[in-house]
Amino acid sequence: MPKKNQPQSETRKQSRVREREQQQQRVLLIALGIVGALIVIVLGLGYWRTVLAIQDETIATVNGAPLKVRDYQARVRYDTQVILSRINSINNAFQQFDPNDPSMQSIVQYYQQQLSQLQTALLQVSSKGLENAIDDELVRQEASKRGITVTMAEVDNEIEFSIKENLGYDRPTLTPTAGPSPTPTNTRMPTLTPTNTATPSVSPTAMATLTATATLTATLAATPTESPTETPQPTQTPLSAEAYHTELNKLKDNISQGQYSFDDYRKIVQTNLLREKLNDALAKEVKTTAEQIHIAHILVKTFDEAQKILERLKAGEDFEKLAVELSIDPSAKTNKGDLGWAARGQFIQEFEDAAFSLPVLQVSAPVTSTFGLHVIKVLERDANRALDEAALAQKRATALDDWLKLVRVTSTIQRFFSADYVPSEVKKPISSATNQ
């Protein structure tokens, strides 16, 4: 007789049930393992496709040379970071101003306008980044044809100069060479501030701006006093190697926050230096003569005012007298509306197009611009007049921009842009700007 509590033998039926359950568990575990592996594979393939493989795809070709997505992404990340840095600087500057102080109104208005332009640039950064990358390739190709090069030693020197400049150190003075002078301010145009301004593009400048917070202050003119004896400025203490490397590491940290590499940044600086050298070369080729017109205008606010001026001119009244009497261009009181001689590129486009299409001594219909409405008169025309120093300096300073406008049209450029190529960290600030 079996004892109590003695374990009973498993029956054959129970054994089959247990084996079936174990087999089902094994199948379930295998199935779960397969599903998990498939999920990992799908995620891995998605990451490879959207992050890794996509970088080797071609986003554009420039005269047959491919532009890779990786280069576009580095460029657009850089552009985005520069724009955001400038926006932050302006927002910080606003904290220094009292918006209720009448003496600050013009400054506040100026920076509000700058902020608006930067926000617009941010909205366009994904498409503009591609155009910047295309321009960079055009510059590299032309520089190569001309034998213009930039060494990595020059790149590192430029980075060092930019960092030191940002800390208040003077950039080393180079021996002057023939090349572009700073762009002069064109004072012959109406001196009114236009209501709309062009959206600024991001130029590939050195990235010292990323390590700086702009401090904007308004300085009041002091009461004139007798000039004291000039004293020599103290010699700047050289920046130590340790301090420089500390600043360089800050720059690298800022670059890494932008999700591109320091090597990417060095390539951008290299292209910027190529741009400068190419501009110098092109500036030497700028013609010193050009078609020019001697022009006068009367600027008013409304179309009706412009029409009445035309009626008075038709009735025989003097253009100069009407300019002094009616023009809202402040300079008209002294120059009687006479803007002097000018070549193409010195006026806003709509004004220039109308002026250069006029025969000598003819008066235009009202021409609308961001300044208002113009009644234009061409006094003289010269097909090959020597440029004055200011106009020549301006043409030399913009030689590269003028060349790019031409070569973009004459080059073979194919674009294969896709929204998938825009990095997610670029899409986020664009989305934020859109919702503001």
Coordinates of C-alpha atoms in Angstrom, one line a residue:
M1 CA 0.0 0.0 0.0
P2 CA 1.6 3.3 -1.0
K3 CA 2.4 5.8 1.7
K4 CA 0.6 9.1 2.1
N5 CA 2.3 12.2 0.6
Q6 CA 4.4 10.0 -1.7
P7 CA 4.6 11.7 -5.1
Q8 CA 2.5 10.0 -7.7
S9 CA 4.0 9.0 -11.0
E10 CA 3.1 11.3 -14.0
T11 CA 0.6 9.6 -16.2
R12 CA 1.2 9.3 -19.9
K13 CA -1.6 11.8 -20.7
Q14 CA -0.1 14.3 -18.3
S15 CA 3.3 13.9 -19.8
R16 CA 1.9 14.5 -23.3
V17 CA 0.2 17.7 -22.1
R18 CA 3.3 19.0 -20.4
E19 CA 5.4 18.3 -23.5
R20 CA 2.9 20.1 -25.7
E21 CA 2.9 23.1 -23.4
Q22 CA 6.7 23.2 -23.4
Q23 CA 6.8 23.0 -27.2
Q24 CA 4.2 25.8 -27.4
Q25 CA 6.3 28.0 -25.1
R26 CA 9.4 27.3 -27.2
V27 CA 7.6 28.2 -30.4
L28 CA 6.3 31.3 -28.7
L29 CA 9.7 32.3 -27.6
I30 CA 11.2 31.6 -31.0
A31 CA 8.4 33.7 -32.6
L32 CA 9.0 36.6 -30.2
G33 CA 12.7 36.4 -30.9
I34 CA 12.1 36.5 -34.6
V35 CA 9.7 39.5 -34.3
G36 CA 12.2 41.3 -32.0
A37 CA 15.0 40.6 -34.5
L38 CA 12.9 41.8 -37.4
I39 CA 12.1 45.0 -35.4
V40 CA 15.8 45.6 -34.8
I41 CA 16.6 44.9 -38.4
V42 CA 13.8 47.3 -39.6
L43 CA 15.0 50.0 -37.2
G44 CA 18.6 49.4 -38.2
L45 CA 17.7 49.6 -41.9
G46 CA 15.7 52.7 -41.3
Y47 CA 18.5 54.4 -39.5
W48 CA 21.0 53.2 -42.2
R49 CA 18.7 54.5 -44.9
T50 CA 17.7 57.9 -43.3
V51 CA 21.0 58.7 -41.6
L52 CA 23.9 56.8 -43.1
A53 CA 23.2 55.7 -46.7
I54 CA 21.3 58.9 -47.5
Q55 CA 24.5 60.9 -46.9
D56 CA 26.1 59.3 -49.9
E57 CA 23.2 60.2 -52.2
T58 CA 23.6 63.1 -54.7
I59 CA 21.5 66.2 -53.9
A60 CA 22.8 68.2 -56.9
T61 CA 25.3 68.2 -59.7
V62 CA 27.3 71.3 -60.7
N63 CA 28.8 71.0 -64.2
G64 CA 28.8 67.3 -63.7
A65 CA 30.4 67.3 -60.3
P66 CA 28.2 65.6 -57.7
L67 CA 27.2 67.3 -54.4
K68 CA 26.6 64.8 -51.7
V69 CA 23.9 65.0 -49.1
R70 CA 26.5 64.9 -46.3
D71 CA 28.1 68.2 -47.6
Y72 CA 24.6 69.8 -47.9
Q73 CA 23.7 68.7 -44.4
A74 CA 26.9 70.1 -42.9
R75 CA 26.3 73.4 -44.8
V76 CA 22.7 73.8 -43.7
R77 CA 23.5 72.9 -40.1
Y78 CA 26.2 75.5 -40.1
D79 CA 23.9 78.1 -41.7
T80 CA 21.1 77.3 -39.1
Q81 CA 23.5 77.6 -36.2
V82 CA 24.8 81.0 -37.4
I83 CA 21.3 82.4 -37.9
L84 CA 20.2 81.1 -34.4
S85 CA 23.3 82.6 -32.9
R86 CA 22.5 86.0 -34.4
I87 CA 18.9 85.8 -33.3
N88 CA 20.0 85.0 -29.7
S89 CA 22.5 88.0 -29.8
I90 CA 19.7 90.4 -30.9
N91 CA 17.3 89.0 -28.3
N92 CA 20.0 89.5 -25.6
A93 CA 20.6 93.1 -26.9
F94 CA 16.9 93.9 -26.5
Q95 CA 17.2 93.4 -22.8
Q96 CA 19.5 96.5 -22.6
F97 CA 17.0 98.8 -24.2
D98 CA 14.0 100.5 -22.7
P99 CA 11.3 100.2 -25.4
N100 CA 9.5 103.2 -23.8
D101 CA 12.6 105.5 -24.1
P102 CA 12.1 107.8 -27.2
S103 CA 15.9 108.0 -27.7
M104 CA 16.1 104.3 -28.2
Q105 CA 13.2 103.9 -30.7
S106 CA 15.4 104.1 -33.8
I107 CA 17.8 101.5 -32.4
V108 CA 15.0 99.2 -31.2
Q109 CA 13.3 99.5 -34.6
Y110 CA 16.5 98.7 -36.4
Y111 CA 17.1 95.5 -34.4
Q112 CA 13.5 94.5 -34.8
Q113 CA 13.9 94.7 -38.5
Q114 CA 17.1 92.7 -38.3
L115 CA 15.3 90.1 -36.2
S116 CA 12.5 89.8 -38.7
Q117 CA 15.0 89.3 -41.5
L118 CA 16.8 86.6 -39.7
Q119 CA 13.6 84.8 -38.9
T120 CA 12.7 84.9 -42.6
A121 CA 16.2 83.6 -43.4
L122 CA 15.6 80.7 -40.9
L123 CA 12.4 79.7 -42.8
Q124 CA 14.4 79.6 -46.0
V125 CA 17.6 78.0 -44.7
S126 CA 16.9 74.5 -46.0
S127 CA 16.6 75.7 -49.6
K128 CA 19.1 78.5 -49.3
G129 CA 21.6 76.0 -47.8
L130 CA 21.5 74.0 -51.1
E131 CA 22.1 77.2 -53.1
N132 CA 25.0 78.1 -50.8
A133 CA 26.5 74.6 -51.3
I134 CA 26.1 75.0 -55.1
D135 CA 27.8 78.4 -55.0
D136 CA 30.6 76.9 -53.0
E137 CA 31.2 74.2 -55.6
L138 CA 31.1 76.9 -58.4
V139 CA 33.8 78.8 -56.4
R140 CA 35.9 75.7 -56.0
Q141 CA 35.7 74.9 -59.7
E142 CA 36.7 78.4 -60.8
A143 CA 39.5 78.6 -58.2
S144 CA 40.9 75.3 -59.5
K145 CA 40.9 76.6 -63.1
R146 CA 42.8 79.7 -61.9
G147 CA 45.3 77.8 -59.8
I148 CA 43.9 79.5 -56.6
T149 CA 44.4 77.3 -53.5
V150 CA 44.0 77.5 -49.8
T151 CA 46.1 75.3 -47.5
M152 CA 44.8 73.9 -44.3
A153 CA 47.6 75.9 -42.6
E154 CA 45.8 79.0 -43.9
V155 CA 42.5 77.7 -42.6
D156 CA 43.9 77.1 -39.1
N157 CA 45.4 80.6 -39.1
E158 CA 42.1 82.1 -40.1
I159 CA 40.4 80.2 -37.3
E160 CA 43.0 81.5 -34.9
F161 CA 42.7 85.1 -36.1
S162 CA 38.9 84.9 -35.8
I163 CA 39.0 83.6 -32.2
K164 CA 41.5 86.3 -31.2
E165 CA 39.5 89.0 -33.0
N166 CA 36.5 87.9 -31.1
L167 CA 38.4 88.4 -27.9
G168 CA 39.4 91.9 -28.9
Y169 CA 42.8 91.3 -30.4
D170 CA 43.7 93.0 -33.6
R171 CA 44.0 91.0 -36.8
P172 CA 47.5 91.1 -38.2
T173 CA 47.8 93.8 -40.9
L174 CA 48.7 92.3 -44.3
T175 CA 50.7 94.1 -46.9
P176 CA 48.1 95.9 -49.1
T177 CA 47.5 94.3 -52.5
A178 CA 45.4 95.3 -55.4
G179 CA 41.9 94.1 -54.7
P180 CA 38.5 95.2 -53.6
S181 CA 38.0 98.0 -51.2
P182 CA 35.2 98.1 -48.7
T183 CA 31.8 98.6 -50.2
P184 CA 31.0 102.4 -50.0
T185 CA 27.6 103.7 -49.0
N186 CA 25.7 105.0 -52.0
T187 CA 24.5 108.4 -50.9
R188 CA 23.1 109.3 -54.3
M189 CA 20.0 107.2 -53.9
P190 CA 17.1 108.6 -51.9
T191 CA 18.2 108.6 -48.2
L192 CA 14.9 107.3 -46.9
T193 CA 14.9 103.9 -45.2
P194 CA 12.9 101.5 -47.3
T195 CA 9.9 99.8 -45.8
N196 CA 11.0 96.4 -47.0
T197 CA 14.6 95.0 -47.1
A198 CA 16.0 91.9 -48.6
T199 CA 16.3 88.8 -46.6
P200 CA 19.9 88.3 -45.6
S201 CA 21.7 85.3 -46.8
V202 CA 24.2 83.5 -44.6
S203 CA 27.7 83.9 -45.9
P204 CA 30.3 81.3 -45.0
T205 CA 32.3 83.4 -42.6
A206 CA 34.5 82.3 -39.8
M207 CA 32.6 81.0 -36.8
A208 CA 33.9 83.3 -34.1
T209 CA 30.3 84.6 -34.0
L210 CA 29.2 81.4 -32.4
T211 CA 31.4 82.0 -29.4
A212 CA 30.3 85.6 -28.8
T213 CA 27.3 87.2 -27.3
A214 CA 26.8 90.6 -28.9
T215 CA 26.7 93.6 -26.5
L216 CA 25.0 96.5 -28.1
T217 CA 25.1 99.9 -26.5
A218 CA 24.1 103.3 -27.5
T219 CA 26.8 106.0 -27.2
L220 CA 25.9 109.6 -26.8
A221 CA 28.2 112.2 -28.3
A222 CA 30.2 114.0 -25.7
T223 CA 30.4 117.8 -25.5
P224 CA 33.4 118.9 -27.7
T225 CA 36.4 119.7 -25.6
E226 CA 40.0 120.6 -26.5
S227 CA 41.7 117.5 -27.7
P228 CA 44.2 116.1 -25.2
T229 CA 47.7 115.1 -26.2
E230 CA 47.5 111.7 -27.8
T231 CA 49.0 109.0 -25.7
P232 CA 50.2 105.7 -27.1
Q233 CA 47.9 102.8 -26.8
P234 CA 49.1 100.0 -24.5
T235 CA 50.5 97.0 -26.2
Q236 CA 48.2 94.0 -26.2
T237 CA 49.3 91.1 -24.1
P238 CA 49.6 88.1 -26.4
L239 CA 47.0 85.3 -25.9
S240 CA 48.7 82.4 -24.3
A241 CA 48.6 79.0 -26.0
E242 CA 46.6 77.6 -23.1
A243 CA 44.0 80.3 -23.4
Y244 CA 43.8 79.9 -27.1
H245 CA 43.2 76.2 -26.9
T246 CA 40.5 76.8 -24.2
E247 CA 38.7 79.1 -26.7
L248 CA 39.3 76.6 -29.5
N249 CA 37.7 73.9 -27.5
K250 CA 34.7 76.2 -26.8
L251 CA 34.3 76.7 -30.5
K252 CA 34.5 72.9 -31.1
D253 CA 31.8 72.4 -28.4
N254 CA 29.6 74.9 -30.2
I255 CA 30.2 73.2 -33.5
S256 CA 29.3 69.8 -32.1
Q257 CA 26.1 71.2 -30.7
G258 CA 25.3 72.1 -34.3
Q259 CA 25.6 68.4 -35.2
Y260 CA 28.5 68.8 -37.7
S261 CA 32.1 68.1 -37.3
F262 CA 35.1 70.4 -36.8
D263 CA 36.4 69.0 -40.2
D264 CA 33.2 70.2 -41.8
Y265 CA 33.7 73.6 -40.3
R266 CA 37.3 73.8 -41.6
K267 CA 36.1 72.9 -45.1
I268 CA 33.6 75.8 -44.8
V269 CA 36.3 78.2 -43.7
Q270 CA 38.5 76.9 -46.5
T271 CA 35.8 77.7 -49.1
N272 CA 35.3 81.1 -47.5
L273 CA 39.0 81.9 -48.0
L274 CA 38.7 80.6 -51.6
R275 CA 35.9 83.1 -52.1
E276 CA 38.0 85.9 -50.8
K277 CA 41.0 85.0 -53.1
L278 CA 38.7 84.5 -56.1
N279 CA 37.0 87.9 -55.4
D280 CA 40.5 89.5 -55.3
A281 CA 41.3 87.9 -58.7
L282 CA 38.0 88.9 -60.2
A283 CA 38.3 92.5 -58.8
K284 CA 41.5 93.0 -60.8
E285 CA 39.4 92.2 -64.0
V286 CA 36.6 94.7 -63.3
K287 CA 36.3 97.2 -66.1
T288 CA 37.0 100.7 -65.1
T289 CA 34.4 102.1 -67.5
A290 CA 30.7 101.3 -68.0
E291 CA 27.5 102.6 -69.5
Q292 CA 26.3 105.4 -67.2
I293 CA 23.4 107.8 -67.0
H294 CA 23.2 111.2 -65.4
I295 CA 19.9 111.0 -63.6
A296 CA 17.4 113.0 -61.5
H297 CA 14.3 112.1 -59.7
I298 CA 11.4 113.4 -57.6
L299 CA 10.2 111.1 -54.8
V300 CA 6.7 111.2 -53.4
K301 CA 4.5 108.9 -51.3
T302 CA 1.4 108.4 -53.5
F303 CA 0.5 107.6 -57.1
D304 CA -1.8 110.7 -57.2
E305 CA 1.1 113.0 -56.2
A306 CA 3.3 111.5 -58.9
Q307 CA 0.6 112.0 -61.5
K308 CA 0.1 115.6 -60.6
I309 CA 3.9 116.2 -60.9
L310 CA 3.7 114.7 -64.5
E311 CA 0.9 117.0 -65.3
R312 CA 2.8 120.1 -64.1
L313 CA 5.9 119.0 -66.0
K314 CA 3.8 118.6 -69.1
A315 CA 2.5 122.1 -68.6
G316 CA 6.1 123.4 -68.7
E317 CA 7.1 123.7 -65.1
D318 CA 10.8 123.1 -64.2
F319 CA 11.9 119.7 -63.0
E320 CA 14.4 121.0 -60.5
K321 CA 11.9 123.5 -58.9
L322 CA 9.4 120.7 -58.5
A323 CA 12.0 118.4 -56.9
V324 CA 12.9 121.1 -54.3
E325 CA 9.2 121.8 -53.6
L326 CA 7.7 118.3 -53.6
S327 CA 10.3 115.6 -53.2
I328 CA 10.4 113.7 -49.9
D329 CA 14.0 112.8 -50.5
P330 CA 15.9 115.0 -48.0
S331 CA 18.8 115.5 -50.4
A332 CA 16.5 117.1 -53.0
K333 CA 16.5 120.4 -51.1
T334 CA 20.2 120.8 -51.9
N335 CA 20.8 118.7 -55.1
K336 CA 17.4 119.6 -56.7
G337 CA 16.8 115.9 -57.3
D338 CA 20.1 115.4 -59.2
L339 CA 21.6 112.0 -58.3
G340 CA 24.6 112.4 -60.6
W341 CA 26.1 109.8 -62.8
A342 CA 25.5 106.1 -62.1
A343 CA 26.2 102.7 -63.6
R344 CA 24.1 99.6 -63.4
G345 CA 24.1 98.0 -60.0
Q346 CA 24.1 101.2 -58.0
F347 CA 20.3 101.5 -57.6
I348 CA 17.5 99.2 -56.5
Q349 CA 16.4 97.0 -59.4
E350 CA 13.0 98.6 -60.2
F351 CA 14.5 102.1 -60.2
E352 CA 17.5 101.0 -62.3
D353 CA 15.4 99.2 -64.9
A354 CA 13.1 102.2 -65.4
A355 CA 16.0 104.7 -65.5
F356 CA 18.2 102.8 -68.0
S357 CA 15.3 102.3 -70.3
L358 CA 14.6 106.0 -70.7
P359 CA 15.8 108.1 -73.6
V360 CA 17.8 111.3 -72.7
L361 CA 15.6 114.2 -71.4
Q362 CA 12.6 111.9 -71.2
V363 CA 10.6 111.6 -68.0
S364 CA 9.3 108.3 -66.7
A365 CA 5.8 107.3 -65.6
P366 CA 5.6 106.8 -61.8
V367 CA 8.0 104.1 -60.7
T368 CA 7.1 102.2 -57.5
S369 CA 9.9 101.1 -55.1
T370 CA 10.3 100.4 -51.4
F371 CA 11.1 104.2 -51.0
G372 CA 7.8 105.4 -52.5
L373 CA 7.0 106.6 -56.1
H374 CA 9.6 108.1 -58.3
V375 CA 9.4 110.4 -61.3
I376 CA 12.7 109.9 -63.1
K377 CA 14.5 112.0 -65.7
V378 CA 17.6 111.0 -67.6
L379 CA 19.8 114.1 -68.2
E380 CA 22.7 112.5 -70.1
R381 CA 23.9 109.1 -71.2
D382 CA 27.5 107.9 -71.8
A383 CA 28.1 104.3 -73.2
N384 CA 31.6 104.1 -71.9
R385 CA 32.2 106.6 -69.0
A386 CA 35.0 106.1 -66.5
L387 CA 33.7 104.9 -63.1
D388 CA 34.3 107.2 -60.1
E389 CA 36.4 105.8 -57.2
A390 CA 33.3 104.9 -55.1
A391 CA 31.5 103.1 -57.9
L392 CA 34.7 101.2 -58.9
A393 CA 35.4 100.2 -55.3
Q394 CA 31.8 98.9 -55.1
K395 CA 32.1 96.9 -58.2
R396 CA 35.4 95.4 -57.0
A397 CA 33.9 94.5 -53.6
T398 CA 31.0 92.8 -55.3
A399 CA 33.0 91.1 -58.1
L400 CA 32.4 87.6 -56.8
D401 CA 28.6 88.2 -56.3
D402 CA 28.4 89.6 -59.8
W403 CA 30.3 86.6 -61.2
L404 CA 28.1 84.2 -59.3
K405 CA 25.0 85.8 -60.8
L406 CA 26.3 85.1 -64.3
V407 CA 27.8 81.7 -63.7
R408 CA 24.7 80.3 -62.1
V409 CA 22.9 80.9 -65.4
T410 CA 25.7 79.6 -67.7
S411 CA 26.5 76.5 -65.6
T412 CA 24.8 73.1 -65.9
I413 CA 23.2 72.6 -62.5
Q414 CA 20.8 69.8 -61.6
R415 CA 19.0 69.7 -58.2
F416 CA 17.5 66.6 -56.6
F417 CA 16.4 68.2 -53.4
S418 CA 14.1 66.2 -51.0
A419 CA 12.7 67.2 -47.6
D420 CA 14.2 63.9 -46.4
Y421 CA 17.6 65.4 -46.8
V422 CA 16.9 68.2 -44.3
P423 CA 18.4 67.2 -40.9
S424 CA 15.8 66.9 -38.1
E425 CA 17.7 69.4 -35.9
V426 CA 17.3 71.9 -38.7
K427 CA 13.6 71.2 -39.2
K428 CA 12.9 71.9 -35.5
P429 CA 13.9 75.6 -35.4
I430 CA 12.2 76.1 -38.8
S431 CA 9.0 74.7 -37.4
S432 CA 9.3 76.9 -34.3
A433 CA 9.8 80.0 -36.5
T434 CA 6.8 79.0 -38.6
N435 CA 4.6 78.8 -35.5
Q436 CA 5.7 82.2 -34.2

